[in-house]
Every structure is written in C-alpha cells, then in structure tokens.
XYZ file of C-alpha atoms in Angstrom:
621
model
C 26.990 -6.290 -42.310
C 30.429 -6.166 -40.721
C 29.359 -3.376 -38.384
C 26.253 -5.233 -37.250
C 28.058 -8.531 -36.680
C 30.735 -6.586 -34.842
C 28.214 -5.866 -32.086
C 27.849 -9.497 -31.034
C 30.138 -11.765 -29.048
C 30.382 -14.771 -31.384
C 30.467 -13.630 -35.006
C 30.627 -17.163 -36.396
C 27.427 -18.485 -34.790
C 25.443 -15.264 -34.460
C 21.860 -15.213 -35.712
C 21.518 -11.511 -35.014
C 19.380 -10.097 -37.834
C 18.054 -6.645 -36.843
C 14.423 -6.223 -37.848
C 14.069 -3.649 -40.669
C 11.983 -0.598 -39.767
C 9.391 -1.298 -42.462
C 8.926 -4.882 -41.302
C 8.742 -3.884 -37.621
C 5.979 -1.396 -38.433
C 4.066 -4.092 -40.280
C 4.351 -6.412 -37.285
C 2.713 -3.807 -35.043
C 0.072 -2.348 -37.345
C -2.834 -4.447 -35.981
C -2.032 -4.104 -32.265
C -4.688 -2.342 -30.162
C -2.420 -0.328 -27.875
C -5.313 0.779 -25.683
C -5.437 -2.807 -24.396
C -1.700 -3.168 -23.860
C 0.255 -2.047 -20.828
C 2.822 -4.847 -20.364
C 5.101 -5.961 -23.226
C 7.894 -8.531 -23.548
C 10.485 -8.612 -26.346
C 12.352 -11.900 -25.811
C 15.033 -11.518 -28.521
C 15.568 -7.786 -28.265
C 18.939 -7.408 -30.004
C 19.788 -3.717 -29.955
C 16.125 -2.680 -29.665
C 14.863 -2.121 -33.235
C 11.394 -3.571 -32.574
C 11.150 -1.840 -29.188
C 11.880 1.518 -30.832
C 9.012 0.946 -33.263
C 6.736 -0.067 -30.379
C 7.436 3.237 -28.639
C 6.640 5.142 -31.847
C 3.487 3.110 -32.515
C 2.199 3.706 -29.010
C 2.706 7.460 -29.373
C 0.773 7.430 -32.646
C -2.107 5.545 -31.006
C -5.062 6.820 -29.016
C -3.688 5.332 -25.837
C -3.548 7.680 -22.868
C -0.137 8.139 -21.261
C 1.347 6.831 -24.470
C 4.918 6.522 -23.219
C 4.053 4.927 -19.877
C 4.254 1.183 -20.371
C 6.021 -1.709 -18.666
C 8.565 -2.950 -21.201
C 10.613 -6.069 -20.396
C 13.356 -7.324 -22.698
C 15.542 -10.410 -22.984
C 18.782 -10.694 -24.952
C 21.268 -13.554 -24.815
C 24.304 -11.684 -26.210
C 26.181 -9.780 -23.501
C 27.450 -7.027 -25.818
C 23.993 -6.477 -27.291
C 22.522 -6.273 -23.772
C 24.883 -3.387 -22.994
C 23.944 -1.606 -26.239
C 20.250 -2.265 -25.619
C 20.451 -0.797 -22.126
C 22.132 2.364 -23.448
C 19.749 2.781 -26.406
C 16.813 3.285 -24.016
C 18.647 5.213 -21.314
C 18.140 8.794 -20.181
C 21.677 9.449 -21.373
C 20.820 8.448 -24.945
C 17.653 10.550 -24.926
C 19.482 13.597 -23.526
C 22.152 13.224 -26.184
C 19.511 13.452 -28.927
C 17.981 16.568 -27.368
C 21.445 18.055 -27.263
C 21.831 17.313 -30.959
C 18.671 19.343 -31.674
C 20.102 22.355 -29.862
C 23.415 21.929 -31.637
C 21.696 21.625 -35.040
C 19.657 24.825 -34.703
C 22.074 26.993 -32.730
C 23.134 28.943 -35.844
C 19.502 29.658 -36.777
C 17.940 30.534 -33.433
C 18.848 34.175 -32.824
C 15.456 35.678 -33.842
C 13.147 32.883 -32.747
C 11.698 31.530 -29.553
C 12.226 27.756 -29.551
C 10.168 25.260 -27.618
C 10.301 21.475 -27.370
C 7.303 19.362 -26.548
C 7.198 15.529 -26.427
C 10.258 15.354 -28.623
C 8.995 17.605 -31.434
C 10.502 20.971 -32.304
C 8.501 24.027 -33.217
C 8.801 27.759 -32.612
C 6.638 30.803 -32.010
C 6.899 33.954 -34.093
C 4.490 36.586 -32.814
C 1.095 35.034 -32.104
C 1.162 32.202 -34.598
C 2.920 28.893 -34.519
C 4.887 28.496 -37.744
C 7.215 26.019 -39.377
C 10.799 27.160 -39.267
C 12.312 27.936 -42.605
C 15.509 25.980 -42.064
C 17.773 24.919 -44.922
C 16.585 21.602 -46.273
C 19.563 19.669 -44.907
C 18.912 21.028 -41.390
C 15.202 20.294 -41.648
C 15.946 16.689 -42.655
C 18.323 16.331 -39.737
C 15.747 17.728 -37.283
C 13.042 15.395 -38.534
C 15.412 12.453 -38.195
C 16.270 13.354 -34.595
C 12.612 13.999 -33.740
C 11.749 10.558 -35.075
C 14.453 8.963 -32.924
C 13.140 10.809 -29.848
C 9.815 9.046 -30.244
C 11.541 5.718 -29.627
C 11.769 6.040 -25.842
C 9.551 4.987 -22.931
C 9.107 7.212 -19.888
C 10.126 4.390 -17.546
C 12.759 2.966 -19.878
C 13.002 -0.778 -20.393
C 13.973 -3.622 -18.094
C 16.375 -6.345 -19.225
C 14.986 -9.210 -17.162
C 16.956 -12.256 -18.396
C 19.495 -13.470 -20.929
C 18.036 -16.655 -22.507
C 14.309 -16.669 -23.298
C 14.196 -20.468 -23.393
C 15.286 -20.631 -19.726
C 13.203 -17.653 -18.588
C 10.870 -18.522 -15.708
C 7.945 -16.188 -16.091
C 5.414 -15.261 -13.435
C 4.403 -11.868 -14.740
C 1.471 -11.644 -17.129
C 2.226 -9.896 -20.424
C -0.473 -8.361 -22.582
C 1.772 -8.666 -25.639
C 4.883 -10.578 -26.678
C 6.580 -9.248 -29.820
C 9.439 -11.333 -31.149
C 11.897 -11.947 -33.980
C 13.606 -15.082 -32.613
C 16.652 -16.849 -34.107
C 15.650 -18.609 -37.331
C 17.323 -21.892 -36.339
C 15.126 -22.546 -33.290
C 12.290 -20.093 -33.762
C 9.830 -22.943 -33.264
C 11.025 -23.442 -29.672
C 10.809 -19.709 -28.970
C 7.259 -19.430 -30.275
C 6.204 -22.578 -28.369
C 7.604 -20.975 -25.195
C 5.660 -17.760 -25.894
C 2.430 -19.703 -26.507
C 2.899 -21.500 -23.208
C 3.394 -18.184 -21.426
C 0.239 -16.719 -22.955
C -1.967 -19.806 -22.618
C -4.176 -18.060 -20.049
C -4.646 -14.960 -22.171
C -2.505 -12.564 -24.179
C -1.287 -11.674 -27.665
C 1.788 -12.676 -29.659
C 3.289 -11.148 -32.780
C 6.116 -13.304 -34.099
C 8.405 -13.245 -37.117
C 9.421 -16.761 -38.069
C 11.368 -18.485 -40.843
C 8.590 -19.498 -43.268
C 10.046 -23.003 -43.604
C 9.228 -23.608 -39.936
C 5.511 -23.546 -40.809
C 5.651 -24.742 -44.413
C 7.825 -27.771 -43.670
C 6.963 -29.100 -40.173
C 9.188 -32.187 -40.286
C 10.151 -32.246 -36.564
C 7.887 -33.091 -33.594
C 8.316 -29.541 -32.262
C 7.257 -27.967 -35.566
C 4.288 -30.312 -35.882
C 3.169 -29.412 -32.369
C 3.593 -25.725 -33.164
C 1.490 -25.907 -36.335
C -1.202 -27.793 -34.400
C -1.305 -25.136 -31.673
C -1.431 -22.268 -34.164
C -4.370 -23.952 -35.830
C -6.143 -24.418 -32.492
C -5.630 -20.742 -31.633
C -6.804 -19.586 -35.085
C -3.535 -17.788 -35.623
C -3.201 -15.358 -38.512
C -0.202 -16.243 -40.710
C 1.112 -13.965 -43.458
C 4.070 -14.979 -45.630
C 6.467 -12.238 -46.721
C 9.190 -12.591 -49.347
C 12.509 -10.718 -49.375
C 11.785 -9.225 -45.931
C 15.508 -8.924 -45.151
C 16.795 -8.181 -48.642
C 17.588 -4.545 -47.803
C 18.090 -4.912 -44.048
C 21.176 -3.941 -42.034
C 22.147 -7.581 -42.259
C 20.744 -9.080 -45.421
C 19.262 -12.550 -45.743
C 17.571 -14.307 -48.638
C 14.744 -15.904 -46.691
C 10.950 -15.850 -46.662
C 9.357 -15.153 -43.310
C 6.010 -15.876 -41.712
C 4.399 -13.050 -39.779
C 2.267 -14.751 -37.117
C -0.363 -13.040 -34.990
C -2.021 -14.923 -32.139
C -4.687 -13.617 -29.767
C -5.447 -16.010 -26.919
C -8.536 -15.186 -24.857
C -8.254 -15.021 -21.073
C -8.934 -18.365 -19.407
C -8.022 -20.378 -16.362
C -5.927 -23.538 -16.563
C -8.006 -26.188 -14.846
C -5.567 -29.074 -15.253
C -4.093 -28.552 -11.820
C -5.917 -27.154 -8.809
C -4.447 -24.972 -6.099
C -4.481 -27.949 -3.751
C -2.360 -30.002 -6.157
C 0.104 -27.153 -6.436
C 0.315 -26.642 -2.680
C 0.786 -30.373 -2.146
C 3.638 -30.348 -4.653
C 5.181 -27.333 -2.925
C 5.308 -29.246 0.353
C 7.841 -31.640 -1.200
C 10.453 -28.871 -1.202
C 12.719 -29.270 1.810
C 13.687 -25.628 2.235
C 16.284 -24.557 4.808
C 14.971 -22.276 7.517
C 15.729 -18.787 6.178
C 15.901 -17.444 9.750
C 18.961 -19.695 10.247
C 20.712 -18.436 7.116
C 23.861 -17.608 9.092
C 24.649 -21.331 9.049
C 24.577 -21.435 5.250
C 27.147 -20.502 2.681
C 26.160 -17.379 0.774
C 25.422 -19.226 -2.468
C 23.349 -21.828 -0.609
C 21.443 -19.075 1.122
C 20.667 -17.341 -2.173
C 19.615 -20.582 -3.865
C 17.349 -21.385 -0.906
C 15.735 -17.955 -1.204
C 15.166 -18.364 -4.952
C 13.633 -21.821 -4.446
C 11.347 -20.560 -1.725
C 10.370 -17.581 -3.879
C 9.359 -19.876 -6.745
C 7.172 -22.019 -4.488
C 5.521 -18.966 -2.965
C 4.904 -17.327 -6.332
C 3.458 -20.418 -7.975
C 1.213 -21.278 -5.034
C -0.015 -17.686 -4.732
C -0.784 -17.444 -8.439
C -2.899 -20.595 -8.221
C -4.762 -19.073 -5.286
C -5.465 -15.903 -7.265
C -6.596 -17.906 -10.316
C -9.012 -19.844 -8.136
C -10.333 -16.631 -6.616
C -11.003 -15.048 -10.011
C -12.620 -18.263 -11.220
C -15.003 -18.003 -8.270
C -15.386 -14.205 -8.463
C -18.622 -14.186 -10.534
C -20.261 -16.423 -7.918
C -19.109 -14.368 -4.927
C -21.395 -11.383 -5.496
C -23.172 -10.221 -2.359
C -26.443 -9.735 -4.212
C -28.618 -11.755 -6.598
C -30.165 -8.583 -7.969
C -29.243 -8.587 -11.691
C -29.897 -4.850 -11.903
C -27.169 -4.048 -9.420
C -23.956 -3.054 -11.170
C -21.206 -5.634 -10.884
C -18.534 -3.045 -10.063
C -20.478 -1.875 -6.990
C -21.317 -5.370 -5.742
C -18.754 -6.140 -3.027
C -17.867 -9.841 -3.068
C -18.710 -12.011 -0.050
C -15.074 -13.164 -0.001
C -12.369 -10.675 -0.961
C -8.752 -11.281 -1.900
C -6.951 -7.980 -1.347
C -3.453 -6.721 -0.678
C -2.243 -4.711 2.313
C -3.583 -1.515 0.684
C -7.041 -3.064 0.304
C -6.674 -3.324 -3.484
C -8.254 -6.382 -5.071
C -5.446 -8.798 -5.792
C -4.265 -9.484 -9.334
C -1.429 -11.719 -10.463
C 0.853 -8.812 -11.394
C 0.145 -6.999 -8.130
C 0.896 -10.171 -6.175
C 4.115 -10.848 -8.098
C 5.324 -7.298 -7.467
C 4.597 -7.569 -3.730
C 6.399 -10.888 -3.397
C 9.359 -9.629 -5.417
C 9.599 -6.633 -3.077
C 9.624 -8.903 -0.028
C 12.411 -11.110 -1.346
C 14.611 -8.317 -2.685
C 14.189 -6.561 0.655
C 15.179 -9.750 2.479
C 18.276 -10.149 0.324
C 19.403 -6.516 0.416
C 19.151 -6.316 4.211
C 20.869 -9.639 4.933
C 24.425 -9.479 6.265
C 25.389 -12.618 4.359
C 24.807 -10.742 1.121
C 25.667 -7.104 1.855
C 27.842 -7.428 4.953
C 30.999 -6.538 3.009
C 29.488 -3.344 1.624
C 30.176 -0.034 3.290
C 27.367 1.467 5.350
C 26.880 4.115 2.661
C 26.494 1.520 -0.103
C 24.198 -0.573 2.093
C 21.975 2.465 2.535
C 22.002 3.207 -1.202
C 20.896 -0.324 -2.108
C 18.295 -0.320 0.640
C 16.786 2.845 -0.845
C 16.620 1.168 -4.285
C 14.721 -1.929 -3.165
C 11.512 -0.725 -4.826
C 13.433 -0.452 -8.125
C 14.620 -4.067 -7.940
C 11.065 -5.198 -7.181
C 10.326 -4.622 -10.873
C 12.675 -7.523 -11.706
C 12.119 -11.218 -11.125
C 13.931 -12.682 -8.126
C 16.097 -15.009 -10.221
C 19.699 -16.169 -10.067
C 20.413 -14.242 -13.299
C 19.190 -10.941 -11.859
C 20.967 -11.532 -8.538
C 24.227 -12.218 -10.389
C 23.700 -9.030 -12.440
C 23.276 -7.103 -9.174
C 26.464 -8.657 -7.795
C 28.409 -7.475 -10.834
C 27.085 -3.956 -10.259
C 28.069 -4.109 -6.580
C 31.546 -5.330 -7.458
C 32.105 -2.284 -9.663
C 31.312 0.031 -6.737
C 32.896 -1.788 -3.838
C 36.537 -0.744 -4.295
C 36.006 3.002 -4.112
C 33.454 2.622 -1.326
C 35.812 0.564 0.846
C 38.699 2.996 0.356
C 36.488 5.906 1.406
C 35.146 4.100 4.470
C 38.596 3.005 5.628
C 39.913 6.572 5.532
C 36.806 8.054 7.169
C 37.061 5.530 10.003
C 40.784 6.270 10.330
C 40.069 9.991 10.686
C 37.326 9.239 13.196
C 39.743 7.249 15.378
C 42.586 9.775 15.069
C 42.508 13.474 14.249
C 38.733 14.022 14.409
C 38.651 13.454 18.171
C 42.271 14.108 19.162
C 43.155 17.168 21.227
C 46.548 18.801 21.383
C 47.125 22.557 21.511
C 49.139 22.286 18.292
C 46.552 20.075 16.570
C 44.659 22.623 14.499
C 42.709 20.013 12.574
C 40.588 18.948 15.538
C 37.082 20.188 14.850
C 35.711 19.740 18.379
C 37.739 21.278 21.184
C 35.238 20.069 23.761
C 35.299 16.391 22.746
C 38.957 15.902 21.879
C 41.234 13.653 23.975
C 45.001 13.337 24.200
C 44.481 9.561 24.260
C 43.734 9.766 20.540
C 46.790 10.439 18.425
C 46.060 12.721 15.479
C 48.271 10.801 13.078
C 48.032 7.193 14.201
C 45.624 4.711 15.803
C 47.024 3.681 19.190
C 46.076 0.836 21.520
C 43.098 2.846 22.740
C 40.705 5.411 21.270
C 37.982 7.502 22.842
C 34.909 8.538 20.884
C 31.896 10.678 21.798
C 28.561 8.867 21.846
C 25.071 10.217 21.511
C 21.877 8.461 22.512
C 23.431 5.204 23.730
C 21.976 5.769 27.187
C 18.243 6.363 27.328
C 17.251 9.802 28.562
C 14.287 8.138 30.264
C 15.798 5.377 32.411
C 19.543 5.802 31.643
C 19.777 2.205 30.403
C 22.059 1.450 27.440
C 20.419 0.823 24.075
C 21.718 -1.875 21.721
C 20.835 -0.274 18.378
C 22.603 3.013 19.143
C 25.697 1.279 20.534
C 25.897 -1.024 17.517
C 25.683 1.992 15.226
C 28.681 3.574 16.980
C 30.891 0.491 16.565
C 29.709 -1.315 13.420
C 31.721 0.742 10.904
C 34.934 0.236 12.936
C 34.377 -3.525 13.078
C 33.590 -3.705 9.351
C 36.807 -1.858 8.426
C 38.851 -4.231 10.579
C 37.052 -7.097 8.858
C 38.424 -5.769 5.566
C 41.976 -6.054 6.930
C 41.344 -9.373 8.679
C 39.898 -11.202 5.648
C 37.532 -13.230 7.865
C 40.435 -14.985 9.624
C 39.097 -14.229 13.120
C 36.119 -16.123 14.514
C 32.964 -14.101 14.086
C 31.316 -12.388 17.050
C 27.793 -11.055 16.572
C 28.179 -7.398 17.520
C 24.521 -6.579 18.153
C 23.708 -9.795 20.047
C 26.815 -9.544 22.215
C 26.083 -5.939 23.185
C 22.461 -6.838 23.865
C 23.441 -9.672 26.211
C 25.758 -7.396 28.200
C 23.236 -4.555 28.311
C 20.450 -6.847 29.511
C 22.727 -7.761 32.401
C 23.302 -4.023 32.928
C 27.007 -4.392 32.104
C 28.581 -1.501 30.204
C 32.293 -1.933 31.025
C 34.950 -4.216 29.536
C 32.595 -5.710 26.939
C 34.644 -8.139 24.842
C 33.949 -7.933 21.112
C 35.654 -9.292 18.002
C 38.563 -6.856 17.702
C 38.297 -4.682 20.801
C 36.970 -4.332 24.334
C 34.663 -1.385 24.962
C 33.420 0.578 27.936
C 30.476 2.965 27.682
C 30.297 5.934 30.060
C 27.117 7.861 30.795
C 29.034 11.117 30.537
C 28.957 10.535 26.769
C 32.044 8.583 25.728
C 33.043 5.096 24.692
C 36.577 3.817 25.331
C 37.772 1.340 22.717
C 40.745 -0.877 23.669
C 42.010 -2.746 20.605
C 42.943 -6.437 21.011
C 44.286 -6.939 17.464
C 47.663 -5.126 17.327
C 48.699 -6.618 13.973
C 45.476 -5.449 12.281
C 45.922 -1.974 13.758
C 49.472 -1.918 12.363
C 48.096 -2.810 8.912
C 45.423 -0.127 9.302
C 47.986 2.544 10.222
C 50.340 1.571 7.398
C 47.545 1.566 4.801
C 46.290 5.006 5.918
C 49.780 6.505 6.105
C 50.643 5.280 2.623
C 47.279 6.471 1.310
C 48.034 9.950 2.705
C 51.616 9.754 1.356
C 53.079 10.267 4.844
C 55.570 7.421 4.396
C 58.486 7.390 1.973
C 57.894 5.584 -1.341
C 60.497 2.981 -0.377
C 58.462 1.860 2.657
C 58.276 -1.937 2.724
C 60.624 -2.205 -0.260
C 63.953 -1.176 1.269
C 65.688 -2.391 4.410
C 66.012 0.118 7.232
C 69.801 0.060 7.019
C 69.649 0.941 3.309
C 67.435 4.006 3.826
C 68.629 7.588 3.798
C 68.767 9.493 7.071
C 65.670 11.439 6.072
C 63.736 8.241 5.355
C 64.922 6.666 8.612
C 63.744 9.744 10.511
C 60.228 9.276 9.162
C 60.282 5.572 10.105
C 61.552 6.386 13.593
C 58.736 8.853 14.166
C 56.099 6.507 12.717
C 57.021 3.201 14.424
C 60.737 2.713 15.006
C 63.359 0.403 13.492
C 62.316 -2.736 15.382
C 58.663 -2.461 14.371
C 59.690 -1.729 10.761
C 61.870 -4.844 10.639
C 58.816 -6.813 11.767
C 56.893 -5.398 8.807
C 59.704 -6.330 6.417
C 59.642 -9.917 7.700
C 55.970 -10.293 6.591
C 55.332 -7.772 3.807
C 52.713 -10.029 2.169
C 50.587 -9.608 5.297
C 51.248 -6.072 6.487
C 51.298 -4.425 3.056
C 48.429 -6.346 1.430
C 45.559 -4.157 0.226
C 42.307 -4.814 2.124
C 40.401 -3.618 -0.958
C 41.814 -6.464 -3.068
C 41.191 -9.023 -0.331
C 37.585 -7.922 -0.091
C 37.066 -8.406 -3.814
C 35.382 -11.726 -3.018
C 31.903 -10.203 -3.033
C 31.333 -11.382 -6.618
C 30.097 -14.931 -6.183
C 30.248 -17.806 -8.627
C 26.551 -18.580 -8.797
C 25.739 -21.444 -11.134
C 22.079 -21.464 -12.018
C 20.057 -24.509 -12.987
C 19.697 -22.945 -16.425
C 23.509 -22.735 -16.746
C 23.781 -26.418 -15.873
C 21.188 -27.269 -18.520
C 23.140 -25.328 -21.134
C 26.357 -27.124 -20.171
C 24.639 -30.469 -20.691
C-alpha cells in the first residue's frame, strides 16, 4: 500500500485504487472489440485497465488488434508521468531487452525469433517449445504477457480532470474506475458524453446505486434505468488488490444506441455562437499572448460545436438525400443529392471534422510569432513538423499549457546554440585574414568582419535575394538572411526596444525599389546585387553584451572578468582585457554588471505563460 500511495501527489486525500487484474478482465469480458476503435479511460491512474484493454483486443478477432485510438485522463501529475512512460516505446523496448537478457545464457544452439511480443524458436524444420529451466520459463511468460499491454500508436493523455473535460470527439467506449467519493458525477458525465451513441463500462461504489440519497444519485439511477443498464454487484473486489479496500462495487455496463439530439437545432446553435464577441485573430499582434490564446480557444469551441451540429443535421437527413427512389439500388452506391465532404472528398464524420479543425488551430498557433517568436528557428521548424501529431489532441488550455512546459524544457539549450551559431556567422565564418585559418570560404571572406569579435559592421554573403529574372529584391529571402540575427539580439534586449516588423519593413522598401540604408530594429542594412549584405549595427550596448557572452562561453576571457577591477588584475589578465576591449570599455562594463553580464537565456525564460483556464477558476471557487 505504501508503494502505491507513494506514486500520488497528495497521500492524505488520494482515492487512487489500482484496478486488480482479475476485476479489469471481468469489466472487459463482454466488449465487442470489432466495433470499437476509439476508447477513453477518464481515471487512468498508472494504466492498469488500459493494459488489460490492450491484451483483450489482441485476444479478440479484431483486425489490426493493436491499432486503436486510446485517450486517457488522469488528475494526479505524478501518475500522469508514470502513465505516459508505461505506454511508451522506451518501456516496450526495455521489456524486449529483458527477454534477450533472460535467454542469453541459453541461446547458443538455437535460432530465436520474436513475433508480436511472443518468444519461440526454430530447431531444424519444426517449431518447438524451448526447454528452459522453470524459473526462466516463468519469467519469459511474465514478460510476454506484459508486452501484450501496448498499443501501436501508444496512448494520448488529453486532460487532467475528467469533470472539466470538454469533449468533442466521439468515443465508441468509455471504461472507468472513478474515485468512489464522487463516482456518481463521473458516470453522469460519461452518460452525457455518450448520449448520442456509445458504450460505458464503469466500476462504482455499490452504495452509490443501492443508497441514492442525493439528487445526483437519484438522477443517475433514473438514467441507468432508462438506458437498461446492466448492473452486477461484486463483493470483496479490492480485498487482495495492490491497495486493499473493504467495499462492494457495482459493475455497470451501458450500451446507448446511436441517435441525434433534437433538443437544439443547428440554427439555435449558430445563433448562440453569434453572441461571442471574438477578437479579430488577424489582428492578434495587438493582443497579449494569453489573450490571444484564450481568443483562439473560444473561437475553436464555437467552430467545433457549430460544425458538429451541421454534421448531425446532415446525417439526420442522409437517408432522404438518396439520388434514386429505386429500393433495389444499394445504399452504398447511391450518391446523395447533397454531399458533406472534406477537402479529400471523404464524406464528413464528426471525428474527421474534429481532427481537421484541430489541425487548423494547432497550425495557426504553432506558426504565430506571438506564441513561438522566442523559439530558435530550429525549434520552430521542429514544432512545425509535428503539427499533425498535436492535431490528435483537443485544442484546450490544458493541452496548450502542457506544450508550453515542453517548450520551456527545450528553450535554454536551443537559445545557447543559436546565439553561438549567429556569433560565428557574424565573425570567423566570413572573416578573411591570411592568418585566419578557420575561415571556410576564402572567396567570401572580408577583413571588415573580425574573426573574434562582432564590430560595428558585418558583411555576409546572400543567395537568392535578387531575382534572377528581373533582378528585383525579394522579401522572403531577405527576411530569412536577417531574422536569426534579429532574434538573437532580441534575446539580449529583453523586448526593451520598440518592435519593428522585419518582413513588412523590408517589403515596403523593396516595393519602392530601395535596397540601401534600410533602417531596421537593431541595424541598418544595404543589399548589393553582387551578392552581399552590409549590416551596420545601431545598438552598441547589445553588441557589447553579445561579444562578452560569446567570449565567456568560449572561455576566451579570464574567470575574473566582471568580478575584479581592472587595477586589481594581473598583468596577464589585463593584457587579455586590453586586446578584447581596453580598460575604459571594461570600466564601463563594471559600472553596470547587472546589464552587461546578464544571461540572455535566463531573461528569455518568460516563454512559460501563466494561463488560468476557466476550469481552474471553477476549481478555485
């Protein structure tokens, strides 16, 4: 018990009772897996029920037995981390490694082969059982059984609190062992989610059904009766569990036939949606980041709900939209008079629509400078390439905050790398001196560029800025040349300088056919058709910070830099300072060490936003 409770955050109030294997199997024994492709486990814990689902599916007649969409919810942060690992590729690989380790002393004369998690070997022409020692055989069977508890696409943790989960996706099956104290509210939420069709298997404290003394329990019992739910009472279900409990449980199975909610028409829903006063997303630059995100989430909800009503109406009308009255003509070949299809000409379903809308909104977020502007270009590209992955998750404040936490973990190393790459680009990469052996391009090196320090001016080669067709400058290519330099200076500046839109400014100049002395945020630039851009920096203090940060990063400066007065330095240390900047400039640094020696990586650690969701506010109340 101590070990199990040790997994959760609050040991005093925890209602974490892992479902025993025997009980989990009983919960799933009547499920027709051939009719199930989407599953939700709203109180997943560390994944005991999900493991049994994976095993049950593999035992079934369902094709592609491991390929299912599995969504999970868990309110405890520690358990969410454990749950994520328990269904990861890393956990599965570890088990396969344990098989190899277990049999390594017995494998010299046999040809081993693994298939779908089961071990067997070939000896000659026949497949035989390996004559391992009994202890090894038991261990192999145990590992093989654990290997069955994985899904090919893993699982998705889509939210933290089931009671605040806003669901748009349709689930074929919800399997749940909710907290005993408010299991009635959890099951009522599941029934509401499945009211238009779907199955529920729920483990509930038996007293919830036997003694319905609250309005919620009375309503629950009434609904279960209306849905002809199957209720089976089980005694001592947790008497030999990982965490024991002396309680009777009710195993409830509900199958709700597919239907359409006719209480509210699409027109009512659309009329209600019009009451939302959404900010214009195209003007998001005027909004704070959190306001922008909240506006996107609100707009997403309206769009999803309105679209779902449209699809429901279409499918309600679908039987009457056949292009023929001939009863002999097969329904599947009778093209409807009106079709509701997606951009790939597939007939629209709710899940297909939800996925498409999710993709649109995640794409809008992960390409918006308000959200990813502080990320390095490499990280921006990585997240852009993973947009289709995020489209499998609801566009909610919880999932956006989870993404922000992930970004925060990566941002420090990414910024450090980009700063140093940009430093090299402005110094040694394109500097030319006979003694400068590091220069990689003799033909495009310039003495203007110092190899060890950014000066007032740098020259860089450019490619493709001027069109080969009409020799006119092109905004996209020019922006690409300068954007990384501006972003790195932003890191050092900490957003203290008024913003200048790089792309728009360049475009305005280029439209006027001006390519010289273009004034930007931190520098003036001149583009030459011979293939160079001259960058004249207008922010000397930021350049000083940049040079100091890079020099310290490369360990070119003495360890006492910024900590010891010039007069107190040794002659050797003074010589380095003299070569780097001189005594006067160093004294200037010492007068403002909090500015010149501050780490831009720490200052940029403001990416992680404090997003308070409506659900959080409800919990606080």
